[in-house]
CSV table of N, CA and C in Angstrom, one decimal:
chain,number,residue,atom,x,y,z
A,19,VAL,N,143.7,134.0,101.8
A,19,VAL,CA,142.4,133.5,101.8
A,19,VAL,C,142.3,132.5,103.0
A,20,GLU,N,141.3,132.7,103.9
A,20,GLU,CA,141.1,131.7,105.0
A,20,GLU,C,140.3,130.5,104.5
A,21,PRO,N,140.7,129.3,105.0
A,21,PRO,CA,140.0,128.1,104.6
A,21,PRO,C,138.6,128.1,105.3
A,22,THR,N,137.7,127.5,104.6
A,22,THR,CA,136.3,127.4,105.2
A,22,THR,C,136.1,125.9,105.7
A,23,LEU,N,135.6,125.8,106.9
A,23,LEU,CA,135.4,124.5,107.4
A,23,LEU,C,133.9,124.2,107.4
A,24,HIS,N,133.5,123.1,106.9
A,24,HIS,CA,132.1,122.6,106.8
A,24,HIS,C,132.0,121.3,107.6
A,25,ARG,N,131.0,121.2,108.5
A,25,ARG,CA,130.8,119.9,109.1
A,25,ARG,C,129.7,119.2,108.3
A,26,LEU,N,130.1,118.0,107.8
A,26,LEU,CA,129.2,117.2,106.9
A,26,LEU,C,128.2,116.4,107.7
A,27,SER,N,128.7,115.9,108.9
A,27,SER,CA,127.8,115.1,109.7
A,27,SER,C,128.4,115.0,111.1
A,28,SER,N,127.5,114.7,112.0
A,28,SER,CA,127.9,114.6,113.4
A,28,SER,C,127.1,113.5,114.1
A,29,ASP,N,127.8,112.4,114.3
A,29,ASP,CA,127.2,111.3,115.0
A,29,ASP,C,128.1,110.8,116.1
A,30,MET,N,127.5,110.3,117.1
A,30,MET,CA,128.2,109.7,118.2
A,30,MET,C,128.2,108.2,118.1
A,31,HIS,N,129.3,107.6,118.2
A,31,HIS,CA,129.4,106.1,118.1
A,31,HIS,C,130.1,105.6,119.3
A,32,LEU,N,129.3,105.0,120.2
A,32,LEU,CA,129.9,104.4,121.4
A,32,LEU,C,129.6,102.9,121.4
A,33,HIS,N,130.5,102.1,121.7
A,33,HIS,CA,130.3,100.7,121.8
A,33,HIS,C,130.7,100.2,123.2
A,34,CYS,N,129.9,99.5,123.9
A,34,CYS,CA,130.3,99.1,125.2
A,34,CYS,C,130.9,97.7,125.2
A,35,ARG,N,131.6,97.4,126.2
A,35,ARG,CA,132.2,96.1,126.4
A,35,ARG,C,131.2,95.2,127.0
A,36,PRO,N,131.3,93.9,126.9
A,36,PRO,CA,130.4,93.0,127.5
A,36,PRO,C,130.2,93.3,129.0
A,37,GLY,N,128.9,93.3,129.4
A,37,GLY,CA,128.6,93.6,130.8
A,37,GLY,C,128.6,95.0,131.2
A,38,GLU,N,128.8,95.9,130.3
A,38,GLU,CA,128.9,97.4,130.7
A,38,GLU,C,127.8,98.2,130.1
A,39,LEU,N,127.6,99.4,130.6
A,39,LEU,CA,126.6,100.3,130.2
A,39,LEU,C,127.3,101.7,130.0
A,40,TYR,N,127.1,102.3,128.9
A,40,TYR,CA,127.7,103.6,128.6
A,40,TYR,C,126.5,104.6,128.4
A,41,LEU,N,126.6,105.7,129.0
A,41,LEU,CA,125.6,106.8,128.7
A,41,LEU,C,126.4,107.9,128.0
A,42,GLY,N,125.8,108.5,127.0
A,42,GLY,CA,126.4,109.5,126.2
A,42,GLY,C,125.5,110.6,125.9
A,43,ALA,N,126.0,111.8,125.5
A,43,ALA,CA,125.1,112.9,125.2
A,43,ALA,C,125.9,113.8,124.2
A,44,LYS,N,125.1,114.5,123.4
A,44,LYS,CA,125.8,115.5,122.5
A,44,LYS,C,124.8,116.7,122.4
A,45,THR,N,125.3,117.9,122.2
A,45,THR,CA,124.4,119.0,122.0
A,45,THR,C,124.9,119.7,120.7
A,46,THR,N,123.9,119.9,119.8
A,46,THR,CA,124.2,120.5,118.5
A,46,THR,C,123.1,121.4,118.2
A,47,HIS,N,123.4,122.7,117.9
A,47,HIS,CA,122.5,123.7,117.5
A,47,HIS,C,121.4,123.8,118.6
A,48,GLY,N,121.8,123.7,119.9
A,48,GLY,CA,120.9,123.9,121.0
A,48,GLY,C,120.1,122.7,121.3
A,49,VAL,N,120.3,121.6,120.7
A,49,VAL,CA,119.5,120.4,120.9
A,49,VAL,C,120.4,119.4,121.5
A,50,THR,N,120.0,118.9,122.7
A,50,THR,CA,120.8,117.8,123.4
A,50,THR,C,120.1,116.5,123.2
A,51,GLU,N,121.0,115.5,122.8
A,51,GLU,CA,120.5,114.2,122.6
A,51,GLU,C,121.2,113.3,123.6
A,52,LEU,N,120.5,112.4,124.3
A,52,LEU,CA,121.0,111.5,125.2
A,52,LEU,C,121.0,110.1,124.6
A,53,TYR,N,122.1,109.3,124.9
A,53,TYR,CA,122.2,108.0,124.3
A,53,TYR,C,122.6,107.0,125.4
A,54,ALA,N,122.1,105.7,125.3
A,54,ALA,CA,122.5,104.6,126.2
A,54,ALA,C,123.0,103.5,125.3
A,55,PHE,N,124.1,102.9,125.6
A,55,PHE,CA,124.7,101.8,124.9
A,55,PHE,C,124.9,100.7,126.0
A,56,TYR,N,124.4,99.5,125.8
A,56,TYR,CA,124.5,98.5,126.9
A,56,TYR,C,124.5,97.1,126.3
A,57,ASP,N,125.0,96.2,127.2
A,57,ASP,CA,125.0,94.8,126.9
A,57,ASP,C,123.6,94.2,127.1
A,58,GLU,N,122.9,93.8,126.1
A,58,GLU,CA,121.6,93.3,126.2
A,58,GLU,C,121.5,92.0,126.9
A,59,ASN,N,122.7,91.3,127.1
A,59,ASN,CA,122.7,90.0,127.8
A,59,ASN,C,122.8,90.3,129.3
A,60,VAL,N,123.0,91.5,129.7
A,60,VAL,CA,123.1,91.9,131.2
A,60,VAL,C,122.0,92.8,131.6
A,61,TYR,N,121.7,93.8,130.8
A,61,TYR,CA,120.7,94.8,131.2
A,61,TYR,C,119.4,94.6,130.4
A,62,GLN,N,118.3,94.8,131.1
A,62,GLN,CA,117.0,94.8,130.5
A,62,GLN,C,116.7,96.1,129.9
A,63,GLU,N,116.1,96.2,128.7
A,63,GLU,CA,115.9,97.4,128.0
A,63,GLU,C,115.0,98.4,128.9
A,64,SER,N,114.0,97.8,129.6
A,64,SER,CA,113.1,98.6,130.4
A,64,SER,C,113.9,99.3,131.5
A,65,VAL,N,114.9,98.6,132.1
A,65,VAL,CA,115.7,99.2,133.2
A,65,VAL,C,116.6,100.3,132.6
A,66,VAL,N,117.2,100.1,131.5
A,66,VAL,CA,118.0,101.1,130.8
A,66,VAL,C,117.2,102.3,130.5
A,67,ARG,N,116.0,102.1,130.0
A,67,ARG,CA,115.1,103.3,129.6
A,67,ARG,C,114.8,104.1,130.9
A,68,GLU,N,114.5,103.4,132.0
A,68,GLU,CA,114.2,104.0,133.3
A,68,GLU,C,115.4,104.9,133.7
A,69,TRP,N,116.6,104.3,133.6
A,69,TRP,CA,117.8,105.1,134.0
A,69,TRP,C,118.0,106.3,133.1
A,70,LEU,N,117.8,106.1,131.8
A,70,LEU,CA,118.0,107.2,130.8
A,70,LEU,C,116.9,108.3,131.1
A,71,ASP,N,115.7,107.9,131.4
A,71,ASP,CA,114.6,108.9,131.8
A,71,ASP,C,115.1,109.7,133.0
A,72,GLU,N,115.7,109.0,134.0
A,72,GLU,CA,116.1,109.7,135.2
A,72,GLU,C,117.3,110.7,134.9
A,73,VAL,N,118.2,110.3,134.0
A,73,VAL,CA,119.2,111.3,133.5
A,73,VAL,C,118.6,112.5,132.8
A,74,LYS,N,117.6,112.2,131.9
A,74,LYS,CA,116.9,113.3,131.2
A,74,LYS,C,116.2,114.2,132.2
A,75,ASP,N,115.5,113.6,133.2
A,75,ASP,CA,114.9,114.5,134.2
A,75,ASP,C,115.9,115.3,135.0
A,76,GLY,N,117.0,114.8,135.4
A,76,GLY,CA,118.0,115.5,136.1
A,76,GLY,C,118.6,116.6,135.2
A,77,PHE,N,118.8,116.3,133.9
A,77,PHE,CA,119.3,117.3,133.0
A,77,PHE,C,118.3,118.5,132.9
A,78,SER,N,117.0,118.1,132.8
A,78,SER,CA,116.0,119.2,132.7
A,78,SER,C,116.0,120.1,133.9
A,79,ILE,N,116.1,119.5,135.1
A,79,ILE,CA,116.1,120.3,136.3
A,79,ILE,C,117.3,121.2,136.3
A,80,TYR,N,118.5,120.6,135.9
A,80,TYR,CA,119.7,121.4,135.8
A,80,TYR,C,119.5,122.6,134.9
A,81,LEU,N,118.9,122.4,133.7
A,81,LEU,CA,118.7,123.5,132.8
A,81,LEU,C,117.8,124.6,133.3
A,82,THR,N,116.7,124.2,134.0
A,82,THR,CA,115.7,125.1,134.5
A,82,THR,C,116.2,125.9,135.7
A,83,SER,N,117.2,125.4,136.4
A,83,SER,CA,117.7,126.0,137.6
A,83,SER,C,119.0,126.9,137.4
A,84,ALA,N,119.5,126.7,136.2
A,84,ALA,CA,120.8,127.4,135.8
A,84,ALA,C,120.5,128.9,135.6
């Protein structure tokens, strides 16, 4: 009898060091999610959102040209 594997949950947990910014992504069931983790004492949320939007736009261009 072969064992059955079930995934109960899938979450990405990234924590950045002081002064750093981490970008992350995961794709599950054909859906890609982009994440940004950053030090709020160093980066403004509006700037991080702008960078994440640029990553999203680049990813969209990549997918449409592939």
